[in-house]
mmCIF file of C-alpha atoms in Angstrom:
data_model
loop_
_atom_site.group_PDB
_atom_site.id
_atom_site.type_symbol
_atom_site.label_atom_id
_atom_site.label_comp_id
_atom_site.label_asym_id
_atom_site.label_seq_id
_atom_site.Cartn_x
_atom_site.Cartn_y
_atom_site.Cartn_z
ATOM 1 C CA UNK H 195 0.000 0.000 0.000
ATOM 2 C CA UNK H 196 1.552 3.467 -0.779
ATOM 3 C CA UNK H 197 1.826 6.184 1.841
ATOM 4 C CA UNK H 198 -0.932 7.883 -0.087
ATOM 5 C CA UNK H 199 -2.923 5.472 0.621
ATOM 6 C CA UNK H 200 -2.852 4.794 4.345
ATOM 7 C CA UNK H 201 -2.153 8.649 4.858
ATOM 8 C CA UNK H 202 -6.001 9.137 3.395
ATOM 9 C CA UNK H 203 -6.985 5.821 5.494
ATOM 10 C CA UNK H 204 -5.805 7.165 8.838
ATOM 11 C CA UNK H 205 -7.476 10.445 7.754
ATOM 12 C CA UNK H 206 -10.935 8.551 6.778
ATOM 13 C CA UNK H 207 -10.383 6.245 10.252
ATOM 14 C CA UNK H 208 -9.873 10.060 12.058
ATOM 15 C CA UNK H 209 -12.968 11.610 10.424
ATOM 16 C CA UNK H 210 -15.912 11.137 11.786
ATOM 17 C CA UNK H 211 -18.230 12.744 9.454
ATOM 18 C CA UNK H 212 -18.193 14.846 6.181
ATOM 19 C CA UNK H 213 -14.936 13.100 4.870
ATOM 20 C CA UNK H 214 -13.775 14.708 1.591
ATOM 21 C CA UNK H 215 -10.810 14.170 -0.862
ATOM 22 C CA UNK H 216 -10.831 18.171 -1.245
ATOM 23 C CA UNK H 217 -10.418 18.374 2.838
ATOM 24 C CA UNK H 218 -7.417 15.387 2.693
ATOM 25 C CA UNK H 219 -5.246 17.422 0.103
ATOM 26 C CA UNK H 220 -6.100 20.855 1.447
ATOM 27 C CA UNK H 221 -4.734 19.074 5.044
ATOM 28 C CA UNK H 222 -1.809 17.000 3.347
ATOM 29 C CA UNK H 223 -1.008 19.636 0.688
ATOM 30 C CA UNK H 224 2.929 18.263 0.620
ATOM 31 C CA UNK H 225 2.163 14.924 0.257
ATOM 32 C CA UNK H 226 -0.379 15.339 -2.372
ATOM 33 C CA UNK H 227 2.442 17.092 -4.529
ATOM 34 C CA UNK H 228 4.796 14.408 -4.137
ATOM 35 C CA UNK H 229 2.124 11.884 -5.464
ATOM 36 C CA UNK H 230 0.539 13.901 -8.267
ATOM 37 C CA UNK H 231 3.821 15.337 -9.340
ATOM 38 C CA UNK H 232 4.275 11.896 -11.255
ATOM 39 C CA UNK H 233 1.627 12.456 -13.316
ATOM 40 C CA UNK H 234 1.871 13.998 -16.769
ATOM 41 C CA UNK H 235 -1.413 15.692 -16.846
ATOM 42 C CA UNK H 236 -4.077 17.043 -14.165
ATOM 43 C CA UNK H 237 -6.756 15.079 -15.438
ATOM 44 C CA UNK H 238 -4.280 11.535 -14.862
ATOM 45 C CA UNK H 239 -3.384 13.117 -11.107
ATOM 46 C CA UNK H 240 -6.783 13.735 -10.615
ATOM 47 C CA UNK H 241 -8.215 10.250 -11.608
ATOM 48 C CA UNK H 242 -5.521 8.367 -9.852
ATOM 49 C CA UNK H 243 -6.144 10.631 -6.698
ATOM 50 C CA UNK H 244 -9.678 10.053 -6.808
ATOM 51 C CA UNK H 245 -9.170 5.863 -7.244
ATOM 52 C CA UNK H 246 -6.880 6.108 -4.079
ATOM 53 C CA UNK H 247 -9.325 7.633 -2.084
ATOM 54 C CA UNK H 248 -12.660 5.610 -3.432
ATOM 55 C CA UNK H 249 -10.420 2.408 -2.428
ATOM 56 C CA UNK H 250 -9.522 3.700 0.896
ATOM 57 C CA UNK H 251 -13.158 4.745 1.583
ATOM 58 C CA UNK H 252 -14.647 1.307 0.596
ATOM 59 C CA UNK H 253 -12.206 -0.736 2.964
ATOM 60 C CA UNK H 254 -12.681 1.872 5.748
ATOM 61 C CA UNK H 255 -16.304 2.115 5.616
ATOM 62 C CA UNK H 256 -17.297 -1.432 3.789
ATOM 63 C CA UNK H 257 -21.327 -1.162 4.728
ATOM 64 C CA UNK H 258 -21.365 2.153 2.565
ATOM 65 C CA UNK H 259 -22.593 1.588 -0.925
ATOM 66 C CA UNK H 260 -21.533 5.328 -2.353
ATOM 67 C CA UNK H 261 -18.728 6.542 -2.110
ATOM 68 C CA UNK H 262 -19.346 10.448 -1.006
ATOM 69 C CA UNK H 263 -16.582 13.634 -1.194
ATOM 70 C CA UNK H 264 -14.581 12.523 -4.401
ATOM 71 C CA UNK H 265 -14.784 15.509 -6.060
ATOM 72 C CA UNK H 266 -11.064 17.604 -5.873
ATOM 73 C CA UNK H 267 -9.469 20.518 -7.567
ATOM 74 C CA UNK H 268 -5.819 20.074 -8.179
ATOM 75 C CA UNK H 269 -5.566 22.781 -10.647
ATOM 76 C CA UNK H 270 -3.049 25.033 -8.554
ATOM 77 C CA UNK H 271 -1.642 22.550 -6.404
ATOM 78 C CA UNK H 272 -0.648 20.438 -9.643
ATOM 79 C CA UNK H 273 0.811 23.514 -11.431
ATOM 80 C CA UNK H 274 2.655 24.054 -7.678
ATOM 81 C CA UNK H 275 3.826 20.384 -7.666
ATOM 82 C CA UNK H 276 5.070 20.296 -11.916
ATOM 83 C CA UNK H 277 7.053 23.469 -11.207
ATOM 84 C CA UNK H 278 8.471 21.681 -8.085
ATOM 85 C CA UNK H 279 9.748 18.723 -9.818
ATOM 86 C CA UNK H 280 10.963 21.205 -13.215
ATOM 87 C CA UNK H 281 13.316 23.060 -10.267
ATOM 88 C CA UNK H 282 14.616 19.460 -8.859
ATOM 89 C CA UNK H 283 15.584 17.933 -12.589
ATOM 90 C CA UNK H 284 17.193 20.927 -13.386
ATOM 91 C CA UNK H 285 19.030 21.236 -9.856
ATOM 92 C CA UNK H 286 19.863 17.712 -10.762
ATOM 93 C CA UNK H 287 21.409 18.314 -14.043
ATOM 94 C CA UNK H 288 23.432 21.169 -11.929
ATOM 95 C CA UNK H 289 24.361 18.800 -9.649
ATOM 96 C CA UNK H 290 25.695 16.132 -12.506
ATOM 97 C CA UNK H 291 27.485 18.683 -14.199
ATOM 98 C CA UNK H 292 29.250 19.712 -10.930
ATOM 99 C CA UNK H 293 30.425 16.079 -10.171
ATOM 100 C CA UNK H 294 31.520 15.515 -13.636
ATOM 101 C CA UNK H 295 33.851 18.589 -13.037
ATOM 102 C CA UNK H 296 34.798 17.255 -9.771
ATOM 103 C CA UNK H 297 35.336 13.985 -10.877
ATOM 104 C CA UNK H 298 37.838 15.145 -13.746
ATOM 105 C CA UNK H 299 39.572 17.259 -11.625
ATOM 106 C CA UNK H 300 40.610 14.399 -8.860
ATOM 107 C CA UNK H 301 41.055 11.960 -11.224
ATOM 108 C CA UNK H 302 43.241 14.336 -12.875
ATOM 109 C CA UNK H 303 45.208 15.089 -9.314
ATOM 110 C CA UNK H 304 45.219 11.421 -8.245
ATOM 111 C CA UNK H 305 46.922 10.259 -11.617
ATOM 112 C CA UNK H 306 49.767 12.898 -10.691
ATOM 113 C CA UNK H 307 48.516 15.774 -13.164
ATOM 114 C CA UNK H 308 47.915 17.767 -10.300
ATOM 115 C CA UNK H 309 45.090 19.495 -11.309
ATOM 116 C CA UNK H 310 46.138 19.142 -15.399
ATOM 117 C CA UNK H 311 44.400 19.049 -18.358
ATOM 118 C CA UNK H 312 41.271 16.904 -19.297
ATOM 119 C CA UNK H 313 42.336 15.308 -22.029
ATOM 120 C CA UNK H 314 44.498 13.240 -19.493
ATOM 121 C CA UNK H 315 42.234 11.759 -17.963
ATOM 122 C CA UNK H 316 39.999 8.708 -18.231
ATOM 123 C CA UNK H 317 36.676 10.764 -18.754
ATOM 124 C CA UNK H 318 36.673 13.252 -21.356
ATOM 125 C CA UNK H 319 33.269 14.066 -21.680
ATOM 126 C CA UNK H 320 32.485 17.877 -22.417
ATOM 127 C CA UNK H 321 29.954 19.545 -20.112
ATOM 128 C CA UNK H 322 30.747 23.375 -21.412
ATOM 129 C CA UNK H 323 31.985 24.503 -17.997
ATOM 130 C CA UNK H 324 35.655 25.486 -17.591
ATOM 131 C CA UNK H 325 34.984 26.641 -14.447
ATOM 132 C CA UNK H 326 37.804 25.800 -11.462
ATOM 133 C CA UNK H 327 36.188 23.264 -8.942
ATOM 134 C CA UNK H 328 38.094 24.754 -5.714
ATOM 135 C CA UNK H 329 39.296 21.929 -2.927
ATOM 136 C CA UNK H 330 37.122 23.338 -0.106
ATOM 137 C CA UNK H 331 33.892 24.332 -0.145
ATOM 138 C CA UNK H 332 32.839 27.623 1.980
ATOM 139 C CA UNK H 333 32.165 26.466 4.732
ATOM 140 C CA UNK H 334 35.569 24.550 5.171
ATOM 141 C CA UNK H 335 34.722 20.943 3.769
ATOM 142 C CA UNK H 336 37.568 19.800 1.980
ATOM 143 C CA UNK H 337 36.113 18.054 -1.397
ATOM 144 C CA UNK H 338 38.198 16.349 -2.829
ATOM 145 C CA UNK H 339 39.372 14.745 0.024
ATOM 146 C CA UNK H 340 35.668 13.630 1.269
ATOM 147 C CA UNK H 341 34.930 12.660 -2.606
ATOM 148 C CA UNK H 342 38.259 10.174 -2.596
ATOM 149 C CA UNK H 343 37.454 8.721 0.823
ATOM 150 C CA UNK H 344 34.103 7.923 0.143
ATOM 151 C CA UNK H 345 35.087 6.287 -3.431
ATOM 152 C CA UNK H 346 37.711 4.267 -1.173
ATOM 153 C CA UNK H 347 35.006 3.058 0.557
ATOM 154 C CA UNK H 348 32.696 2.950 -1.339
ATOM 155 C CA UNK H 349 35.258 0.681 -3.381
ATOM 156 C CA UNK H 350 36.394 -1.337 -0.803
ATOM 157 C CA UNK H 351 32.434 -2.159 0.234
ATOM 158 C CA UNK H 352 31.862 -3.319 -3.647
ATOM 159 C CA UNK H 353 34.453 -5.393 -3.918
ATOM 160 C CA UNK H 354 34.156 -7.048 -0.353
ATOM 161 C CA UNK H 355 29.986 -7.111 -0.189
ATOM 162 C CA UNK H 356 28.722 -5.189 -2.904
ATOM 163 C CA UNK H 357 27.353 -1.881 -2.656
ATOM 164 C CA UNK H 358 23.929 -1.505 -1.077
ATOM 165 C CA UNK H 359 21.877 1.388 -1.593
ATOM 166 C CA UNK H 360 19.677 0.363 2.139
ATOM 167 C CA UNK H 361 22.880 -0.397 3.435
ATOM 168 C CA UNK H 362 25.158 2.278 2.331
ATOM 169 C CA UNK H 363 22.517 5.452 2.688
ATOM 170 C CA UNK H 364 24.778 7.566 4.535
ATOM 171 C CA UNK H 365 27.954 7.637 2.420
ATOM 172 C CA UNK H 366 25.136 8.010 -0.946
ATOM 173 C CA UNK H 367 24.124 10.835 1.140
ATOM 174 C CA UNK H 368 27.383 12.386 1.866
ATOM 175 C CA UNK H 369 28.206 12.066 -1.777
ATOM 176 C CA UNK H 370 24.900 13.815 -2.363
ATOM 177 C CA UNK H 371 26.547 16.923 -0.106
ATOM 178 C CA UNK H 372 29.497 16.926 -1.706
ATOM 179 C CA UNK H 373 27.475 17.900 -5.282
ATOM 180 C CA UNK H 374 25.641 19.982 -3.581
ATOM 181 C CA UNK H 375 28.280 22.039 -1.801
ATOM 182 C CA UNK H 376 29.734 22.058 -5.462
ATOM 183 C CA UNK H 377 26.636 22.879 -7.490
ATOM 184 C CA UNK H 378 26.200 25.897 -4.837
ATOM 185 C CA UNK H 379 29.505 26.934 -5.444
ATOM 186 C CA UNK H 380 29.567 27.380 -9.340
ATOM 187 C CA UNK H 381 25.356 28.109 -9.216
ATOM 188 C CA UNK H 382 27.424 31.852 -6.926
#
């Protein structure tokens, strides 16, 4: 069952009377934009919204032979939840482009080219940015030291157990940090 789901479940379960779908997004507004933001149209959000909640209300109130407060209108909080996920794919192409310049630039220091050109290195891929990656970010974080530790590891976890993304959230995350301090940094 999704957390969609049981969220408008519990909320059916905590309402004693009047239940509405329109009530359940206006009181889980968040939630309802990370669900519908998958959707490629309003009317396909809408629908699959609806279903959720007409299958939540039959197994919460089974005697019930109508299903009553269906109707929603996701017209602004879909257009709020498309331009959501539009900012997070393009912070995520940001974020690629910064670790492909990271990348580069410590494989080109840890091959001995301290800091050299590209073309020396194993990746030569051409994002367009010629931008410096500097070593530490502002607020003191040295990158390319956290970036080869956590490869290291990272490494050394593969080879011994494989890598796990349940298992290994933390160092995913960290590596997540370390694009993000970067992506900050050339984004100022």
């Amino acid at each position: 069952m999704s957390s969609i789901s049981r969220s408008i479940g519990d909320y059916l379960k905590e309402t004693k009377s009047r239940a509405s779908l329109a009530q359940f997004v206006d009181g889980n507004k968040e939630q309802t934009k990370l669900f519908i933001r998958q959707f490629d149209s309003e009317t396909q959000a809408t629908n699959n919204l609806v279903n959720k909640y007409a299958a939540q209300f039959k197994t919460t109130y089974p005697a019930r032979k109508r299903v009553t407060g269906k109707q929603v209108n996701l017209g602004i909080i879909y257009a709020e939840a498309r331009v959501e996920r539009s900012i997070q794919i393009e912070s995520y192409k940001a974020l690629e482009t910064g670790v492909s310049v990271a990348g580069r630039g410590t494989r080109g220091r840890i091959s001995g080219n301290n800091g050299g050109s590209v073309e020396d290195t194993e990746d030569t891929e051409d994002t367009g940015d010629t931008e410096e990656v500097p070593e530490k970010a502002s607020n003191g974080y040295n990158i390319i030291e956290g970036f080869n530790v956590f490869r290291e590891e990272a490494r050394t976890l593969a080879e011994s157990q494989g890598l796990f993304i349940n298992g290994n959230l933390q160092q995913l995350l960290q590596v997540y940090e370390v694009g993000e301090s970067i992506t900050r940094h050339i984004v100022t």
